[in-house]
Amino acid sequence: DVKVTQSSRYLVKRTGEKVFLECVQDMDHENMFWYRQDPGLGLRLIYFSYDVKMKEKGDIPEGYSVSREKKERFSLILESASTNQTSMYLCASLVGGGHQPQHFGDGTRLSIL
Amino acid sequence: GESVGLHLPTLSVQEGDNSIINCAYSNSASDYFIWYKQESGKGPQFIIDIRSNMDKRQGQRVTVLLNKTVKHLSLQIAATQPGDSAVYFCAESYAGANSKLTFGKGITLSVRP
């Protein structure tokens, strides 16, 4: 089974802090994704990566950046956290090529105070 | 477009009954569809997928139906169990989407004992 691990289940940070959310997958998947999930808004794509050092903006990239230095790890960075970035963050991975389901981690619930 | 609200639509069913969860999609170019289940405190879990060259696909206790004419997708769960209580999301993709998925807002399934 594919395992996608997000380093923290719950995280509390302060406004203006630089925040790192980490995601690791163990299936040598090419594609990795970061979403945020908010009540009534569903899952919205922040950034995705289809290879090491490659990244593309999703639908809501403002205020975020990402890093993919190794194939198994995809990091989401909040450059200067703001209260409107309080959310559930979900990481997913997917083997490359053709239509396949994305596999999700259990999420990081981030609160910005 | 869909209205934004804090509460997801809820489907309440009696344990043992069959459940039907519906999803409408808008992109006529979409050719791949997935259903996910999300339990409280967990990430979305893949249930079943279907490609546009099919109109029905069955899994264990679940069936997905695709009607491309009216852009409608449904998930049928046979003999619904308490463990089926969760939020269910449909998602769609198309050939040029770089494996990106577009998610629906989700529907809460509540199973009455």
Tab-separated table of C-alpha atoms in Angstrom:
chain	number	residue	atom	x	y	z
A	1	ASP	CA	0.000	0.000	0.000
A	2	VAL	CA	1.067	3.541	-0.708
A	3	LYS	CA	1.996	5.454	2.402
A	4	VAL	CA	1.976	9.246	2.441
A	5	THR	CA	3.210	10.656	5.733
A	6	GLN	CA	2.757	14.223	6.885
A	7	SER	CA	5.155	15.119	9.650
A	8	SER	CA	2.688	16.853	11.965
A	9	ARG	CA	-0.999	16.193	12.655
A	10	TYR	CA	-1.485	19.479	14.510
A	11	LEU	CA	0.588	22.634	14.400
A	12	VAL	CA	0.127	26.030	16.053
A	13	LYS	CA	2.174	28.968	14.829
A	14	ARG	CA	2.114	32.741	15.154
A	15	THR	CA	1.423	35.386	12.556
A	16	GLY	CA	4.556	36.281	10.612
A	17	GLU	CA	6.381	33.030	11.322
A	18	LYS	CA	7.886	30.957	8.518
A	19	VAL	CA	6.187	27.575	8.595
A	20	PHE	CA	7.316	24.319	7.019
A	21	LEU	CA	4.955	21.423	6.364
A	22	GLU	CA	6.634	18.197	5.351
A	23	CYS	CA	5.328	15.278	3.320
A	24	VAL	CA	7.037	12.002	2.503
A	25	GLN	CA	5.850	9.178	0.255
A	26	ASP	CA	7.345	5.724	0.059
A	27	MET	CA	6.305	4.568	-3.405
A	28	ASP	CA	8.741	6.389	-5.664
A	29	HIS	CA	5.890	8.476	-7.103
A	30	GLU	CA	6.779	11.205	-9.559
A	31	ASN	CA	3.882	13.533	-8.777
A	32	MET	CA	3.169	15.182	-5.451
A	33	PHE	CA	0.516	17.731	-4.474
A	34	TRP	CA	-0.350	20.129	-1.676
A	35	TYR	CA	-3.980	21.061	-0.993
A	36	ARG	CA	-5.767	23.016	1.634
A	37	GLN	CA	-9.202	21.967	2.812
A	38	ASP	CA	-11.662	24.455	4.265
A	39	PRO	CA	-15.315	23.961	5.276
A	40	GLY	CA	-17.605	24.528	2.337
A	41	LEU	CA	-14.738	25.056	-0.100
A	42	GLY	CA	-13.540	21.502	-0.580
A	43	LEU	CA	-9.961	20.723	-1.579
A	44	ARG	CA	-8.048	23.459	-3.355
A	45	LEU	CA	-4.689	22.850	-5.019
A	46	ILE	CA	-1.844	25.046	-3.801
A	47	TYR	CA	1.176	23.633	-5.646
A	48	PHE	CA	2.206	20.423	-7.310
A	49	SER	CA	5.407	18.841	-8.489
A	50	TYR	CA	5.903	16.246	-11.202
A	51	ASP	CA	9.590	15.645	-10.624
A	52	VAL	CA	12.494	16.563	-8.381
A	53	LYS	CA	13.116	20.309	-8.395
A	54	MET	CA	10.056	20.841	-10.605
A	55	LYS	CA	7.027	22.717	-9.331
A	56	GLU	CA	3.912	24.302	-10.708
A	57	LYS	CA	1.374	26.637	-9.183
A	58	GLY	CA	-2.050	25.349	-8.453
A	59	ASP	CA	-5.202	27.375	-7.972
A	60	ILE	CA	-4.232	29.249	-4.788
A	61	PRO	CA	-0.415	29.602	-4.595
A	62	GLU	CA	-0.329	33.091	-3.065
A	63	GLY	CA	1.498	33.155	0.259
A	64	TYR	CA	3.015	29.705	-0.256
A	65	SER	CA	6.100	28.169	-1.787
A	66	VAL	CA	7.299	24.591	-2.137
A	67	SER	CA	10.491	22.597	-2.254
A	68	ARG	CA	11.221	19.218	-3.772
A	69	GLU	CA	14.875	18.356	-3.391
A	70	LYS	CA	14.301	14.593	-3.213
A	71	LYS	CA	11.729	12.499	-5.001
A	72	GLU	CA	10.103	11.213	-1.818
A	73	ARG	CA	9.755	14.567	-0.035
A	74	PHE	CA	7.618	17.581	-0.869
A	75	SER	CA	7.624	20.543	1.484
A	76	LEU	CA	5.093	23.358	1.710
A	77	ILE	CA	6.381	26.663	3.041
A	78	LEU	CA	4.344	29.538	4.403
A	79	GLU	CA	6.759	32.419	3.983
A	80	SER	CA	5.051	34.681	6.535
A	81	ALA	CA	2.076	32.972	8.117
A	82	SER	CA	-1.204	34.832	8.326
A	83	THR	CA	-4.435	33.970	10.135
A	84	ASN	CA	-6.227	33.272	6.842
A	85	GLN	CA	-3.845	30.375	6.323
A	86	THR	CA	-5.379	28.517	9.236
A	87	SER	CA	-6.600	25.358	7.564
A	88	MET	CA	-6.236	21.628	7.054
A	89	TYR	CA	-3.352	20.902	4.695
A	90	LEU	CA	-3.314	17.680	2.720
A	91	CYS	CA	-0.455	16.157	0.765
A	92	ALA	CA	-0.974	13.609	-2.003
A	93	SER	CA	1.198	11.589	-4.335
A	94	LEU	CA	0.643	9.837	-7.622
A	95	VAL	CA	2.646	7.622	-9.907
A	96	GLY	CA	3.374	9.404	-13.181
A	97	GLY	CA	1.698	8.748	-16.504
A	98	GLY	CA	-1.979	8.246	-17.308
A	99	HIS	CA	-4.985	8.489	-15.074
A	100	GLN	CA	-4.400	7.114	-11.586
A	101	PRO	CA	-5.832	7.986	-8.179
A	102	GLN	CA	-3.928	10.325	-5.909
A	103	HIS	CA	-3.034	8.913	-2.503
A	104	PHE	CA	-3.396	11.225	0.476
A	105	GLY	CA	-1.757	11.673	3.833
A	106	ASP	CA	-3.856	12.244	6.948
A	107	GLY	CA	-3.372	15.998	6.906
A	108	THR	CA	-1.859	18.686	9.082
A	109	ARG	CA	-4.278	20.934	10.917
A	110	LEU	CA	-2.496	24.272	11.077
A	111	SER	CA	-3.622	27.111	13.301
A	112	ILE	CA	-2.106	30.566	12.915
A	113	LEU	CA	-2.632	32.777	15.951
B	1	GLY	CA	-21.298	27.858	-9.746
B	2	GLU	CA	-21.886	26.216	-6.417
B	3	SER	CA	-22.818	28.261	-3.388
B	4	VAL	CA	-20.310	28.436	-0.594
B	5	GLY	CA	-21.411	27.476	2.882
B	6	LEU	CA	-20.072	26.086	6.112
B	7	HIS	CA	-22.131	22.915	6.063
B	8	LEU	CA	-21.967	20.121	3.561
B	9	PRO	CA	-25.111	18.521	2.183
B	10	THR	CA	-25.991	15.475	4.255
B	11	LEU	CA	-27.462	12.163	3.222
B	12	SER	CA	-28.952	10.150	6.059
B	13	VAL	CA	-29.625	6.444	5.502
B	14	GLN	CA	-30.703	3.532	7.619
B	15	GLU	CA	-28.112	0.869	8.303
B	16	GLY	CA	-28.561	-1.945	5.816
B	17	ASP	CA	-30.159	0.228	3.150
B	18	ASN	CA	-28.441	1.141	-0.096
B	19	SER	CA	-26.967	4.637	-0.427
B	20	ILE	CA	-26.710	6.701	-3.571
B	21	ILE	CA	-24.430	9.724	-3.574
B	22	ASN	CA	-24.609	11.997	-6.592
B	23	CYS	CA	-22.159	14.368	-8.184
B	24	ALA	CA	-22.504	16.725	-11.141
B	25	TYR	CA	-19.468	17.827	-13.106
B	26	SER	CA	-19.181	20.673	-15.554
B	27	ASN	CA	-16.138	19.969	-17.746
B	28	SER	CA	-17.208	18.026	-20.821
B	29	ALA	CA	-13.525	17.228	-21.488
B	30	SER	CA	-13.205	15.281	-18.225
B	31	ASP	CA	-12.428	11.644	-18.923
B	32	TYR	CA	-11.450	10.270	-15.518
B	33	PHE	CA	-13.480	10.286	-12.327
B	34	ILE	CA	-12.757	9.199	-8.773
B	35	TRP	CA	-14.695	8.807	-5.566
B	36	TYR	CA	-12.966	9.420	-2.243
B	37	LYS	CA	-14.114	8.789	1.324
B	38	GLN	CA	-12.879	10.975	4.151
B	39	GLU	CA	-13.422	9.920	7.747
B	40	SER	CA	-13.083	12.378	10.569
B	41	GLY	CA	-9.454	13.209	11.282
B	42	LYS	CA	-8.142	11.363	8.239
B	43	GLY	CA	-7.150	12.172	4.693
B	44	PRO	CA	-9.287	11.231	1.679
B	45	GLN	CA	-9.183	7.541	0.906
B	46	PHE	CA	-9.587	6.245	-2.659
B	47	ILE	CA	-12.742	4.166	-3.156
B	48	ILE	CA	-13.229	3.597	-6.867
B	49	ASP	CA	-12.510	5.241	-10.213
B	50	ILE	CA	-13.952	5.115	-13.701
B	51	ARG	CA	-12.807	6.221	-17.122
B	52	SER	CA	-15.072	7.869	-19.638
B	53	ASN	CA	-15.084	4.854	-21.932
B	54	MET	CA	-17.164	3.055	-19.299
B	55	ASP	CA	-20.545	3.856	-17.793
B	56	LYS	CA	-20.433	1.500	-14.825
B	57	ARG	CA	-17.801	-0.031	-12.624
B	58	GLN	CA	-18.222	-2.224	-9.577
B	59	GLY	CA	-16.091	-2.767	-6.544
B	60	GLN	CA	-16.700	-4.424	-3.249
B	61	ARG	CA	-20.147	-3.146	-2.127
B	62	VAL	CA	-19.698	-0.037	-4.279
B	63	THR	CA	-20.728	0.818	-7.815
B	64	VAL	CA	-19.922	3.964	-9.749
B	65	LEU	CA	-22.198	5.063	-12.578
B	66	LEU	CA	-21.204	7.642	-15.161
B	67	ASN	CA	-23.662	9.475	-17.400
B	68	LYS	CA	-21.637	11.624	-19.768
B	69	THR	CA	-24.709	12.963	-21.523
B	70	VAL	CA	-25.846	14.874	-18.444
B	71	LYS	CA	-22.392	15.056	-16.821
B	72	HIS	CA	-23.451	13.104	-13.774
B	73	LEU	CA	-21.601	10.656	-11.566
B	74	SER	CA	-23.023	8.551	-8.772
B	75	LEU	CA	-21.688	6.268	-6.086
B	76	GLN	CA	-23.886	3.452	-4.872
B	77	ILE	CA	-23.079	1.727	-1.602
B	78	ALA	CA	-24.854	-1.555	-0.961
B	79	ALA	CA	-25.989	-2.559	2.526
B	80	THR	CA	-24.687	0.616	4.143
B	81	GLN	CA	-22.835	0.095	7.406
B	82	PRO	CA	-21.991	2.465	10.279
B	83	GLY	CA	-18.383	2.442	9.086
B	84	ASP	CA	-19.532	4.038	5.851
B	85	SER	CA	-20.345	7.275	7.704
B	86	ALA	CA	-17.955	9.851	6.253
B	87	VAL	CA	-17.658	12.697	3.791
B	88	TYR	CA	-17.594	11.561	0.163
B	89	PHE	CA	-15.935	13.539	-2.620
B	90	CYS	CA	-16.062	13.102	-6.337
B	91	ALA	CA	-13.133	14.305	-8.409
B	92	GLU	CA	-12.533	14.639	-12.138
B	93	SER	CA	-9.591	15.014	-14.456
B	94	TYR	CA	-8.903	15.263	-18.158
B	95	ALA	CA	-6.093	14.317	-20.490
B	96	GLY	CA	-4.309	17.675	-20.470
B	97	ALA	CA	-4.572	18.250	-16.729
B	98	ASN	CA	-1.122	16.939	-15.760
B	99	SER	CA	-2.749	14.503	-13.316
B	100	LYS	CA	-4.468	17.349	-11.485
B	101	LEU	CA	-7.886	16.628	-10.029
B	102	THR	CA	-10.838	18.974	-9.575
B	103	PHE	CA	-12.786	18.069	-6.460
B	104	GLY	CA	-16.443	18.497	-5.626
B	105	LYS	CA	-17.393	20.099	-2.312
B	106	GLY	CA	-18.309	16.795	-0.670
B	107	ILE	CA	-21.395	15.156	0.798
B	108	THR	CA	-21.727	13.843	4.335
B	109	LEU	CA	-23.170	10.344	4.625
B	110	SER	CA	-24.723	9.637	8.006
B	111	VAL	CA	-25.779	6.062	8.775
B	112	ARG	CA	-28.586	5.597	11.319
B	113	PRO	CA	-28.342	2.440	13.435
